[in-house]
Short mmCIF file of C-alpha atoms in Angstrom, two decimals:
data_model
loop_
_atom_site.label_atom_id
_atom_site.label_comp_id
_atom_site.label_asym_id
_atom_site.label_seq_id
_atom_site.Cartn_x
_atom_site.Cartn_y
_atom_site.Cartn_z
CA MET A 1 -21.32 -12.97 -32.81
CA THR A 2 -20.83 -9.35 -31.87
CA SER A 3 -17.05 -9.59 -31.90
CA LEU A 4 -17.11 -9.95 -35.71
CA SER A 5 -17.87 -6.26 -35.85
CA TYR A 6 -14.50 -5.57 -34.26
CA GLY A 7 -12.30 -6.83 -37.03
CA ALA A 8 -12.22 -9.52 -39.64
CA CYS A 9 -8.78 -10.98 -38.85
CA ILE A 10 -8.94 -13.14 -35.76
CA LEU A 11 -6.97 -16.03 -34.37
CA CYS A 12 -8.79 -19.33 -34.67
CA PRO A 13 -9.15 -20.60 -31.06
CA LYS A 14 -8.44 -24.18 -32.21
CA ALA A 15 -5.15 -23.28 -33.82
CA GLY A 16 -2.92 -23.08 -30.73
CA ALA A 17 -0.37 -20.43 -29.76
CA VAL A 18 0.65 -19.45 -33.31
CA GLY A 19 -2.81 -19.76 -34.73
CA VAL A 20 -4.16 -19.32 -38.22
CA ILE A 21 -5.47 -15.99 -39.44
CA ARG A 22 -8.69 -16.66 -41.25
CA ARG A 23 -11.04 -14.60 -43.33
CA CYS A 24 -14.41 -13.68 -41.82
CA MET A 25 -17.29 -11.94 -43.54
CA SER A 26 -18.93 -8.84 -42.18
CA ALA A 27 -21.72 -9.41 -39.66
CA VAL A 28 -23.98 -6.85 -41.28
CA ALA A 29 -24.74 -5.96 -44.86
CA HIS A 30 -24.05 -2.27 -44.52
CA PRO A 31 -21.21 -0.53 -42.64
CA GLN A 32 -22.11 1.31 -39.45
CA PRO A 33 -22.29 5.10 -39.50
CA GLN A 34 -19.15 6.91 -38.41
CA LEU A 35 -19.07 7.19 -34.61
CA ASP A 36 -17.22 9.65 -32.44
CA LEU A 37 -14.51 7.48 -30.86
CA LEU A 38 -12.68 10.32 -29.14
CA SER A 39 -15.33 12.41 -27.37
CA GLY A 40 -13.23 15.43 -28.22
CA ALA A 41 -9.98 13.97 -26.84
CA ALA A 42 -6.69 13.36 -28.61
CA HIS A 43 -6.07 9.85 -29.95
CA ARG A 44 -3.47 9.14 -27.26
CA ARG A 45 -6.07 10.06 -24.61
CA HIS A 46 -9.13 8.37 -26.06
CA PRO A 47 -11.85 7.29 -23.56
CA GLY A 48 -10.50 3.73 -23.33
CA VAL A 49 -7.07 4.75 -22.03
CA THR A 50 -6.82 4.04 -18.30
CA ASN A 51 -3.11 3.24 -17.98
CA LEU A 52 -0.99 5.65 -15.97
CA LYS A 53 2.54 6.89 -16.45
CA THR A 54 5.24 5.73 -14.03
CA LEU A 55 3.91 6.43 -10.53
CA ARG A 56 5.69 7.95 -7.56
CA LEU A 57 4.68 7.63 -3.94
CA PRO A 58 3.29 10.86 -2.48
CA ASP A 59 6.23 12.89 -1.12
CA GLU A 60 4.98 12.81 2.48
CA LEU A 61 4.52 9.03 2.37
CA GLN A 62 7.94 8.39 0.82
CA LYS A 63 9.75 10.63 3.32
CA ALA A 64 7.97 9.01 6.28
CA ALA A 65 8.70 5.48 5.05
CA TYR A 66 12.36 6.31 4.43
CA SER A 67 12.67 7.81 7.92
CA ILE A 68 11.08 4.77 9.61
CA ILE A 69 13.26 2.32 7.68
CA LEU A 70 16.48 4.20 8.44
CA SER A 71 15.71 4.55 12.14
CA ALA A 72 14.88 0.82 12.45
CA GLN A 73 18.40 -0.21 11.29
CA ILE A 74 17.33 -3.73 10.35
CA LYS A 75 20.23 -5.97 9.34
CA LYS A 76 20.22 -7.36 5.79
CA LEU A 77 17.05 -5.41 5.04
CA SER A 78 17.43 -5.63 1.24
CA ASP A 79 17.84 -9.41 1.32
CA ARG A 80 14.94 -9.87 3.70
CA ALA A 81 12.71 -7.56 1.65
CA LEU A 82 13.47 -9.47 -1.54
CA SER A 83 12.85 -12.79 0.19
CA LEU A 84 9.50 -11.59 1.56
CA ALA A 85 8.44 -10.20 -1.83
CA ASN A 86 9.23 -13.53 -3.52
CA PHE A 87 7.40 -15.43 -0.78
CA LEU A 88 4.27 -13.29 -1.16
CA TRP A 89 4.38 -13.58 -4.95
CA SER A 90 4.53 -17.39 -4.84
CA ARG A 91 1.90 -17.68 -2.09
CA LYS A 92 -1.04 -19.98 -2.84
CA ARG A 93 -4.46 -20.49 -1.34
CA PRO A 94 -4.78 -22.89 1.58
CA ILE A 95 -5.81 -26.34 0.39
CA GLU A 96 -9.38 -27.21 1.34
CA ASP A 97 -10.08 -30.21 3.61
CA PHE A 98 -12.26 -31.86 0.95
CA THR A 99 -9.51 -31.53 -1.65
CA LEU A 100 -6.94 -32.89 0.78
CA ARG A 101 -9.10 -35.93 1.55
CA GLN A 102 -9.61 -36.58 -2.17
CA LYS A 103 -5.89 -36.40 -2.74
CA ALA A 104 -5.16 -38.76 0.14
CA THR A 105 -7.72 -41.27 -1.13
CA SER A 106 -6.22 -41.16 -4.63
CA ILE A 107 -2.69 -41.78 -3.27
CA GLU A 108 -3.95 -44.61 -1.05
CA ASN A 109 -5.74 -46.34 -3.94
CA THR A 110 -2.59 -46.10 -6.08
CA LEU A 111 -0.47 -47.60 -3.31
CA ARG A 112 -2.89 -50.46 -2.74
CA THR A 113 -2.89 -51.26 -6.45
CA HIS A 114 0.89 -51.54 -6.52
CA THR A 115 1.29 -53.28 -3.16
CA HIS A 116 1.20 -57.09 -3.29
CA LYS A 117 0.17 -58.57 0.03
CA GLY A 118 2.12 -61.72 0.80
CA GLU A 119 1.09 -64.48 3.15
CA ASP A 120 3.72 -63.46 5.68
CA ILE A 121 2.69 -59.74 5.82
CA ASP A 122 0.49 -58.77 8.73
CA ASP A 123 -2.62 -56.73 7.81
CA GLN A 124 -1.92 -54.17 10.52
CA MET A 125 1.65 -53.69 9.31
CA LEU A 126 0.42 -53.23 5.74
CA GLU A 127 -2.14 -50.62 6.79
CA ALA A 128 0.49 -48.77 8.86
CA HIS A 129 2.89 -48.85 5.90
CA ILE A 130 0.26 -47.44 3.51
CA LYS A 131 -0.78 -44.78 6.00
CA LYS A 132 2.83 -43.66 6.45
CA LYS A 133 3.42 -43.54 2.68
CA VAL A 134 0.24 -41.47 2.15
CA PHE A 135 1.32 -39.02 4.84
CA LEU A 136 4.81 -38.63 3.38
CA GLU A 137 3.45 -38.17 -0.16
CA LEU A 138 0.98 -35.53 1.02
CA LYS A 139 3.72 -33.75 2.92
CA LYS A 140 5.89 -33.58 -0.21
CA SER A 141 3.21 -32.55 -2.69
CA THR A 142 0.88 -30.29 -0.67
CA TYR A 143 1.35 -26.54 -0.28
CA HIS A 144 1.67 -25.75 3.42
CA TRP A 145 -0.18 -22.48 4.00
CA THR A 146 0.40 -20.63 7.25
CA PRO A 147 -0.86 -17.20 8.30
CA ILE A 148 1.66 -14.36 8.43
CA LYS A 149 2.06 -12.74 11.85
CA PHE A 150 3.32 -9.19 11.46
CA ASP A 151 5.31 -7.65 14.28
CA GLU A 152 6.94 -4.22 14.01
CA GLU A 153 10.17 -5.52 12.43
CA LEU A 154 8.43 -7.68 9.82
CA GLY A 155 6.10 -4.76 9.10
CA ILE A 156 9.10 -2.58 8.26
CA VAL A 157 10.54 -5.31 6.01
CA TYR A 158 7.14 -5.44 4.30
CA MET A 159 7.26 -1.67 3.91
CA ALA A 160 10.61 -1.88 2.12
CA ALA A 161 9.35 -4.72 -0.07
CA ARG A 162 5.78 -3.80 -0.96
CA LEU A 163 4.82 -0.21 -0.09
CA ALA A 164 5.50 1.32 -3.50
CA GLY A 165 4.33 -1.69 -5.54
CA GLY A 166 1.10 -2.06 -3.58
CA TYR A 167 0.38 1.65 -3.96
CA ALA A 168 0.97 1.46 -7.72
CA ALA A 169 -1.45 -1.47 -8.19
CA VAL A 170 -4.24 0.11 -6.16
CA ARG A 171 -3.80 3.53 -7.73
CA ARG A 172 -4.00 1.99 -11.22
CA ALA A 173 -7.18 0.06 -10.33
CA LEU A 174 -8.83 3.16 -8.86
CA ASN A 175 -7.96 5.12 -11.99
CA GLU A 176 -10.46 2.93 -13.85
CA ILE A 177 -13.27 4.45 -11.77
CA LEU A 178 -11.79 7.95 -11.86
CA LYS A 179 -11.58 7.92 -15.67
CA ARG A 180 -14.83 6.18 -16.52
CA ASP A 181 -17.10 7.63 -13.82
CA PRO A 182 -15.99 11.25 -13.33
CA SER A 183 -19.18 12.07 -11.40
CA PHE A 184 -18.29 9.60 -8.63
CA ALA A 185 -17.23 11.55 -5.55
CA PRO A 186 -16.92 9.15 -2.59
CA LYS A 187 -17.32 10.54 0.91
CA SER A 188 -16.45 7.32 2.76
CA LEU A 189 -13.89 4.52 2.28
CA LEU A 190 -13.48 1.10 3.88
CA ASP A 191 -10.11 -0.60 3.41
CA PHE A 192 -10.13 -4.28 4.42
CA GLY A 193 -6.67 -5.68 5.17
CA SER A 194 -5.29 -2.16 5.15
CA GLY A 195 -1.69 -3.03 6.08
CA LEU A 196 0.38 0.16 5.74
CA GLY A 197 -2.59 2.26 4.63
CA THR A 198 -1.61 2.49 0.96
CA VAL A 199 -5.28 2.34 -0.13
CA ALA A 200 -6.05 5.47 1.90
CA TRP A 201 -3.14 7.31 0.25
CA ALA A 202 -4.10 6.11 -3.24
CA SER A 203 -7.77 7.02 -2.72
CA HIS A 204 -6.82 10.44 -1.39
CA SER A 205 -4.76 11.08 -4.52
CA CYS A 206 -7.93 10.45 -6.57
CA TRP A 207 -10.69 11.99 -4.42
CA GLY A 208 -8.92 13.98 -1.72
CA ASP A 209 -11.44 16.82 -1.91
CA THR A 210 -14.49 14.67 -1.15
CA LEU A 211 -13.34 11.87 1.18
CA LYS A 212 -14.50 12.63 4.71
CA GLU A 213 -14.08 9.23 6.39
CA MET A 214 -11.55 6.46 5.76
CA VAL A 215 -11.78 3.34 7.90
CA CYS A 216 -8.74 1.03 7.72
CA VAL A 217 -9.24 -2.50 9.07
CA ASP A 218 -6.30 -4.80 9.76
CA SER A 219 -6.04 -7.58 12.33
CA SER A 220 -2.38 -6.70 13.04
CA GLY A 221 -1.98 -4.01 15.67
CA SER A 222 1.66 -3.54 14.63
CA MET A 223 0.67 -2.77 11.04
CA ASN A 224 -1.93 -0.27 12.21
CA THR A 225 0.72 1.46 14.33
CA LEU A 226 3.10 1.67 11.36
CA ALA A 227 0.34 3.03 9.14
CA GLU A 228 -0.37 5.77 11.70
CA ARG A 229 3.35 6.63 11.83
CA LEU A 230 3.35 6.99 8.06
CA LEU A 231 0.35 9.33 8.22
CA LYS A 232 2.14 11.55 10.75
CA GLY A 233 5.41 11.65 8.84
CA ASP A 234 7.15 9.55 11.53
CA ASN A 235 6.54 12.36 14.02
CA GLU A 236 4.37 11.38 16.95
CA LYS A 237 3.39 14.96 17.75
CA ALA A 238 2.58 16.00 14.18
CA GLN A 239 -0.89 16.16 12.66
CA PRO A 240 -1.62 13.35 10.16
CA HIS A 241 -1.24 14.29 6.49
CA LEU A 242 -4.60 12.64 5.74
CA LYS A 243 -7.51 13.65 7.94
CA GLN A 244 -10.36 11.50 9.16
CA VAL A 245 -8.49 8.18 8.92
CA TYR A 246 -9.53 5.62 11.55
CA PHE A 247 -7.81 2.31 12.27
CA ARG A 248 -9.66 -0.79 13.45
CA GLN A 249 -8.79 -4.45 13.98
CA PHE A 250 -12.29 -5.68 13.10
CA LEU A 251 -14.90 -4.81 10.48
CA PRO A 252 -17.77 -2.55 11.64
CA VAL A 253 -20.44 -4.74 13.23
CA SER A 254 -23.58 -2.87 12.21
CA PRO A 255 -25.04 -4.19 8.93
CA LYS A 256 -26.48 -0.72 8.25
CA VAL A 257 -23.05 0.93 7.98
CA GLN A 258 -22.12 1.34 4.31
CA PHE A 259 -19.25 3.01 2.47
CA ASP A 260 -19.18 4.59 -0.98
CA LEU A 261 -15.93 2.79 -1.81
CA VAL A 262 -14.78 -0.55 -0.35
CA VAL A 263 -11.32 -1.92 -1.18
CA GLY A 264 -9.62 -5.22 -0.41
CA ALA A 265 -6.03 -5.17 -1.67
CA PHE A 266 -3.96 -8.37 -1.37
CA SER A 267 -6.20 -9.44 1.52
CA LEU A 268 -8.53 -12.23 0.30
CA SER A 269 -5.45 -14.37 -0.36
CA GLU A 270 -4.54 -14.11 3.33
CA LEU A 271 -7.75 -15.78 4.55
CA SER A 272 -7.53 -19.37 5.72
CA SER A 273 -10.27 -21.05 3.67
CA LYS A 274 -12.74 -20.63 0.84
CA LYS A 275 -15.57 -20.43 3.36
CA GLU A 276 -13.87 -17.52 5.11
CA ARG A 277 -13.18 -15.79 1.79
CA VAL A 278 -16.84 -16.08 0.74
CA GLU A 279 -18.16 -14.88 4.11
CA THR A 280 -15.77 -11.92 4.12
CA LEU A 281 -16.62 -11.07 0.53
CA LEU A 282 -20.35 -11.04 1.22
CA THR A 283 -19.77 -8.84 4.28
CA LEU A 284 -17.72 -6.39 2.20
CA TRP A 285 -20.40 -6.33 -0.48
CA ARG A 286 -23.13 -5.57 2.09
CA LYS A 287 -21.03 -2.61 3.21
CA THR A 288 -20.61 -1.32 -0.35
CA SER A 289 -22.95 1.41 -1.58
CA SER A 290 -21.21 2.09 -4.92
CA TYR A 291 -17.96 0.27 -5.80
CA LEU A 292 -16.08 -2.75 -4.46
CA VAL A 293 -12.44 -2.95 -5.61
CA LEU A 294 -10.39 -6.14 -5.17
CA VAL A 295 -6.69 -6.38 -6.03
CA GLU A 296 -4.42 -9.44 -5.90
CA ASN A 297 -1.05 -10.56 -7.25
CA GLY A 298 -0.99 -11.06 -11.01
CA THR A 299 -0.49 -14.82 -10.64
CA LYS A 300 -2.78 -17.76 -11.40
CA GLU A 301 -3.66 -17.88 -7.70
CA GLY A 302 -4.55 -14.20 -7.59
CA HIS A 303 -6.63 -14.48 -10.76
CA HIS A 304 -8.49 -17.54 -9.46
CA ILE A 305 -9.30 -15.80 -6.16
CA LEU A 306 -10.79 -12.83 -8.02
CA MET A 307 -12.81 -15.04 -10.38
CA GLU A 308 -14.11 -16.95 -7.36
CA ALA A 309 -15.23 -13.61 -5.88
CA ARG A 310 -16.78 -12.60 -9.20
CA ASP A 311 -18.79 -15.81 -9.40
CA VAL A 312 -20.09 -15.44 -5.84
CA LEU A 313 -21.31 -11.88 -6.32
CA LEU A 314 -22.78 -12.55 -9.76
CA LYS A 315 -24.88 -15.26 -8.08
CA LYS A 316 -23.24 -18.15 -9.93
CA GLN A 317 -23.49 -20.01 -6.64
CA LYS A 318 -27.20 -20.03 -5.92
CA GLY A 319 -28.54 -18.72 -2.66
CA MET A 320 -25.44 -16.78 -1.64
CA VAL A 321 -26.68 -13.34 -2.65
CA ASP A 322 -30.25 -12.07 -2.44
CA SER A 323 -31.86 -10.34 -5.40
CA SER A 324 -31.63 -6.90 -3.76
CA SER A 325 -27.83 -7.14 -3.74
CA GLU A 326 -27.30 -7.47 -7.48
CA ALA A 327 -23.73 -6.83 -8.63
CA TYR A 328 -22.37 -5.67 -11.98
CA VAL A 329 -18.84 -6.10 -13.30
CA PHE A 330 -17.32 -2.67 -13.91
CA ALA A 331 -13.75 -3.67 -14.76
CA PRO A 332 -11.66 -5.21 -16.19
CA CYS A 333 -14.07 -7.75 -17.73
CA PRO A 334 -16.23 -6.42 -20.61
CA HIS A 335 -18.84 -9.13 -19.92
CA GLU A 336 -20.32 -11.18 -17.09
CA MET A 337 -19.81 -14.62 -18.61
CA MET A 338 -17.24 -17.18 -17.50
CA CYS A 339 -13.68 -15.92 -17.81
CA PRO A 340 -12.46 -17.26 -21.19
CA LYS A 341 -9.00 -17.84 -19.75
CA LEU A 342 -10.49 -20.21 -17.17
CA ALA A 343 -12.72 -21.80 -19.81
CA ARG A 344 -9.63 -22.64 -21.86
CA LEU A 345 -7.69 -23.80 -18.79
CA SER A 346 -5.09 -21.22 -19.74
CA THR A 347 -1.76 -21.29 -17.94
CA VAL A 348 -1.61 -17.50 -18.31
CA PRO A 349 -3.61 -15.44 -15.79
CA CYS A 350 -5.48 -12.26 -16.65
CA ASN A 351 -3.10 -9.65 -15.27
CA PHE A 352 -1.91 -6.10 -15.87
CA GLY A 353 1.14 -3.99 -15.08
CA GLN A 354 1.98 -0.59 -13.65
CA HIS A 355 5.43 1.01 -13.66
CA TYR A 356 6.51 2.85 -10.53
CA TYR A 357 9.50 4.33 -8.75
CA PRO A 358 10.39 2.30 -5.62
CA LEU A 359 11.68 3.62 -2.32
CA PRO A 360 15.28 4.88 -2.74
CA LEU A 361 16.88 2.01 -0.83
CA PRO A 362 20.08 0.05 -1.58
CA GLY A 363 19.47 -2.75 -4.07
CA HIS A 364 16.31 -1.23 -5.52
CA PRO A 365 16.40 -0.39 -9.25
CA GLU A 366 15.34 3.07 -10.37
CA ARG A 367 12.12 1.84 -11.99
CA GLN A 368 10.04 -1.27 -11.42
CA LYS A 369 6.84 -2.86 -12.65
CA GLU A 370 4.04 -4.18 -10.48
CA THR A 371 2.13 -7.09 -12.04
CA PHE A 372 -1.36 -7.45 -10.57
CA SER A 373 -4.91 -8.62 -11.19
CA TYR A 374 -7.97 -6.65 -10.14
CA LEU A 375 -11.76 -6.74 -10.11
CA ILE A 376 -14.20 -3.84 -9.70
CA LEU A 377 -17.86 -4.52 -9.01
CA SER A 378 -20.58 -1.89 -9.03
CA ARG A 379 -23.99 -1.60 -7.38
CA SER A 380 -25.42 -0.04 -10.53
CA GLU A 381 -25.14 -1.15 -14.12
CA PRO A 382 -22.22 0.65 -15.83
CA LYS A 383 -23.40 3.45 -18.10
CA LYS A 384 -22.77 3.12 -21.81
CA PRO A 385 -21.93 6.67 -22.93
CA ASP A 386 -22.00 5.89 -26.65
CA GLU A 387 -23.10 3.29 -29.17
CA LEU A 388 -19.80 1.43 -28.99
CA ASP A 389 -18.93 -1.88 -27.40
CA TRP A 390 -15.55 -1.90 -25.69
CA ALA A 391 -13.06 -4.76 -25.46
CA ARG A 392 -10.25 -5.05 -22.91
CA LEU A 393 -6.69 -5.38 -24.19
CA ILE A 394 -5.21 -8.32 -22.29
CA GLY A 395 -1.81 -8.52 -23.93
CA PRO A 396 0.89 -6.34 -25.45
CA VAL A 397 -0.18 -4.16 -28.38
CA LEU A 398 2.17 -5.01 -31.23
CA ARG A 399 2.61 -1.98 -33.49
CA ARG A 400 3.78 -2.85 -36.98
CA ALA A 401 4.03 -0.93 -40.24
CA ARG A 402 0.51 0.17 -41.19
CA HIS A 403 -1.22 -2.31 -38.86
CA VAL A 404 -1.60 -3.07 -35.15
CA HIS A 405 -2.05 -6.47 -33.49
CA CYS A 406 -4.38 -6.43 -30.47
CA HIS A 407 -5.19 -9.30 -28.11
CA ALA A 408 -8.59 -8.55 -26.60
CA CYS A 409 -11.27 -9.95 -24.30
CA CYS A 410 -14.54 -9.07 -26.05
CA PRO A 411 -18.09 -8.40 -24.81
CA ASP A 412 -19.24 -11.76 -26.22
CA GLY A 413 -16.99 -13.52 -23.72
CA GLN A 414 -14.39 -14.58 -26.29
CA LEU A 415 -10.66 -13.92 -26.59
CA GLN A 416 -9.65 -12.64 -30.01
CA ARG A 417 -6.56 -11.39 -31.79
CA VAL A 418 -7.46 -8.51 -34.06
CA VAL A 419 -5.45 -6.76 -36.75
CA VAL A 420 -6.44 -3.08 -36.93
CA THR A 421 -5.57 -1.15 -40.10
CA ARG A 422 -6.34 2.37 -41.30
CA SER A 423 -7.91 1.18 -44.55
CA LYS A 424 -10.27 -1.36 -42.95
CA HIS A 425 -11.18 0.29 -39.63
CA GLY A 426 -10.71 3.99 -40.30
CA ARG A 427 -8.12 6.55 -39.25
CA ASP A 428 -9.51 7.19 -35.75
CA LEU A 429 -9.68 3.58 -34.57
CA TYR A 430 -6.29 2.81 -36.12
CA ARG A 431 -4.62 5.73 -34.31
CA CYS A 432 -6.45 4.87 -31.08
CA ALA A 433 -5.15 1.30 -31.33
CA ARG A 434 -1.58 2.54 -31.85
CA SER A 435 -1.96 4.77 -28.77
CA SER A 436 -3.39 2.00 -26.57
CA ASP A 437 -1.54 -0.43 -24.33
CA TRP A 438 -2.06 -3.60 -22.34
CA GLY A 439 -4.94 -2.97 -19.91
CA ASP A 440 -6.68 -0.22 -21.89
CA ARG A 441 -10.02 -0.61 -23.64
CA LEU A 442 -10.60 -0.37 -27.37
CA PRO A 443 -13.97 0.12 -29.10
CA LEU A 444 -15.48 -2.53 -31.36
CA VAL A 445 -16.01 -0.85 -34.72
CA GLN A 446 -17.34 -2.39 -37.95
CA PRO A 447 -14.55 -2.57 -40.59
CA LYS A 448 -15.25 -0.95 -43.93
CA GLU A 449 -14.80 -4.29 -45.72
CA ALA A 450 -13.71 -7.83 -44.94
CA ASP A 451 -10.03 -8.13 -44.08
CA THR A 452 -7.74 -10.40 -46.03
CA GLN A 453 -5.10 -12.67 -44.55
CA SER A 454 -2.33 -10.77 -42.82
CA ASP A 455 1.19 -10.91 -44.22
CA GLU A 456 2.58 -11.35 -40.71
CA PRO A 457 0.83 -13.96 -38.54
CA VAL A 458 0.23 -13.12 -34.92
CA ARG A 459 2.55 -15.13 -32.69
CA GLN A 460 2.41 -15.46 -28.97
CA SER A 461 5.97 -14.79 -27.93
CA SER A 462 7.55 -15.53 -24.58
CA ASP A 463 7.37 -11.87 -23.58
CA THR A 464 3.59 -11.58 -23.81
CA VAL A 465 3.05 -12.28 -20.15
CA GLU A 466 5.28 -11.52 -17.19
CA ASN A 467 4.56 -14.29 -14.73
CA ASN A 468 7.39 -13.04 -12.53
CA PRO A 469 7.29 -9.34 -11.69
CA GLN A 470 10.36 -7.30 -12.53
CA SER A 471 10.33 -5.94 -8.99
CA PHE A 472 11.39 -9.35 -7.67
CA THR A 473 14.36 -9.86 -10.00
#
């Protein structure tokens, strides 16, 4: 197993949350030659670091948003913004008809088992009673999904609630491409479900010198109008701060039209069925010439939606993608196998965080954290610039005296807890691990000798995952 070359102390997957640190022998007889982990960079900026410092909205965007919100004079804006943010965070996928029928059948069978038909009970009355009970039980236990209709006022509430957080999540996801593929210089962008246009702003902050065309698609005319106002600094007569941005309510029809970068941020979760999600995803992939970036809330629902998309484009579902449309996972997964969190039926989604400064509105704290999940797929196989395999850090890095605990998703498709020490893994990897954080990558390096049992067992504490974002508290 390739992950044995990463470190000898791992958490036994059968041992539960606390786990047992066990001793593993080296996978090879001789240690690997010393590799250049840093590519000339400082340890705190090693090639696996993709996290960003606390983000601010671009000045022009923040000023325009603040002006629009103040001029709207919406009553109880802070309360409404918080309520909308909580609603969006707890939003689930629409239940499928097949699943609903299965659930109804199960409830009906249970009721029939516990209902004793007497001689004086009419069959029609019994059937009506069971039907009513099934309906009431479904009504109580089924999530009632409804589409969100944005008018101008609700769009402004959404701006107060989600503009800065949405920008932070997208900007962090795009930084993965910016850092790992510095030669990528997109000329065209397609943003599906563009909302307030935050993807265009985030993309411009990364590749402003090369982007020549940005097409923003959103079915809400009101949201498109607000996005245009933001581009013009809330001044109808002014020139837009970002050039060559075009707003549409429908995706381009021609199958020949492709874009270097295609982004869908918090949009797949707003589609009404799995069939519609799959059809939209395949359309977006056909329009992608280089990278497809998908971002969702860092909840179980958001993670499941992204893994569903991953399976479709990796041809897990046969016949959905032709061989000429092969997709490769660029980030965050270091492999193309089944997500180990789903394989374990984990209650914790694969998510990441980005700190940001919100709009300066009453009730907003000075600094917040956006919790999100993302998926980046590439048309070409990601280049491997060195001889190292890289794992993704999917939990907090716990820095202790002379050792570092890392929770990683490894290229062999397994989750492992690794204890990195200077004596076993070398000075460079040890210092890189201390400088890394949740969401970064860390190279898999052969330890100098087999590790012994750690003095301090790795424990999964309650603060390892933030299921509720700080921005909503």
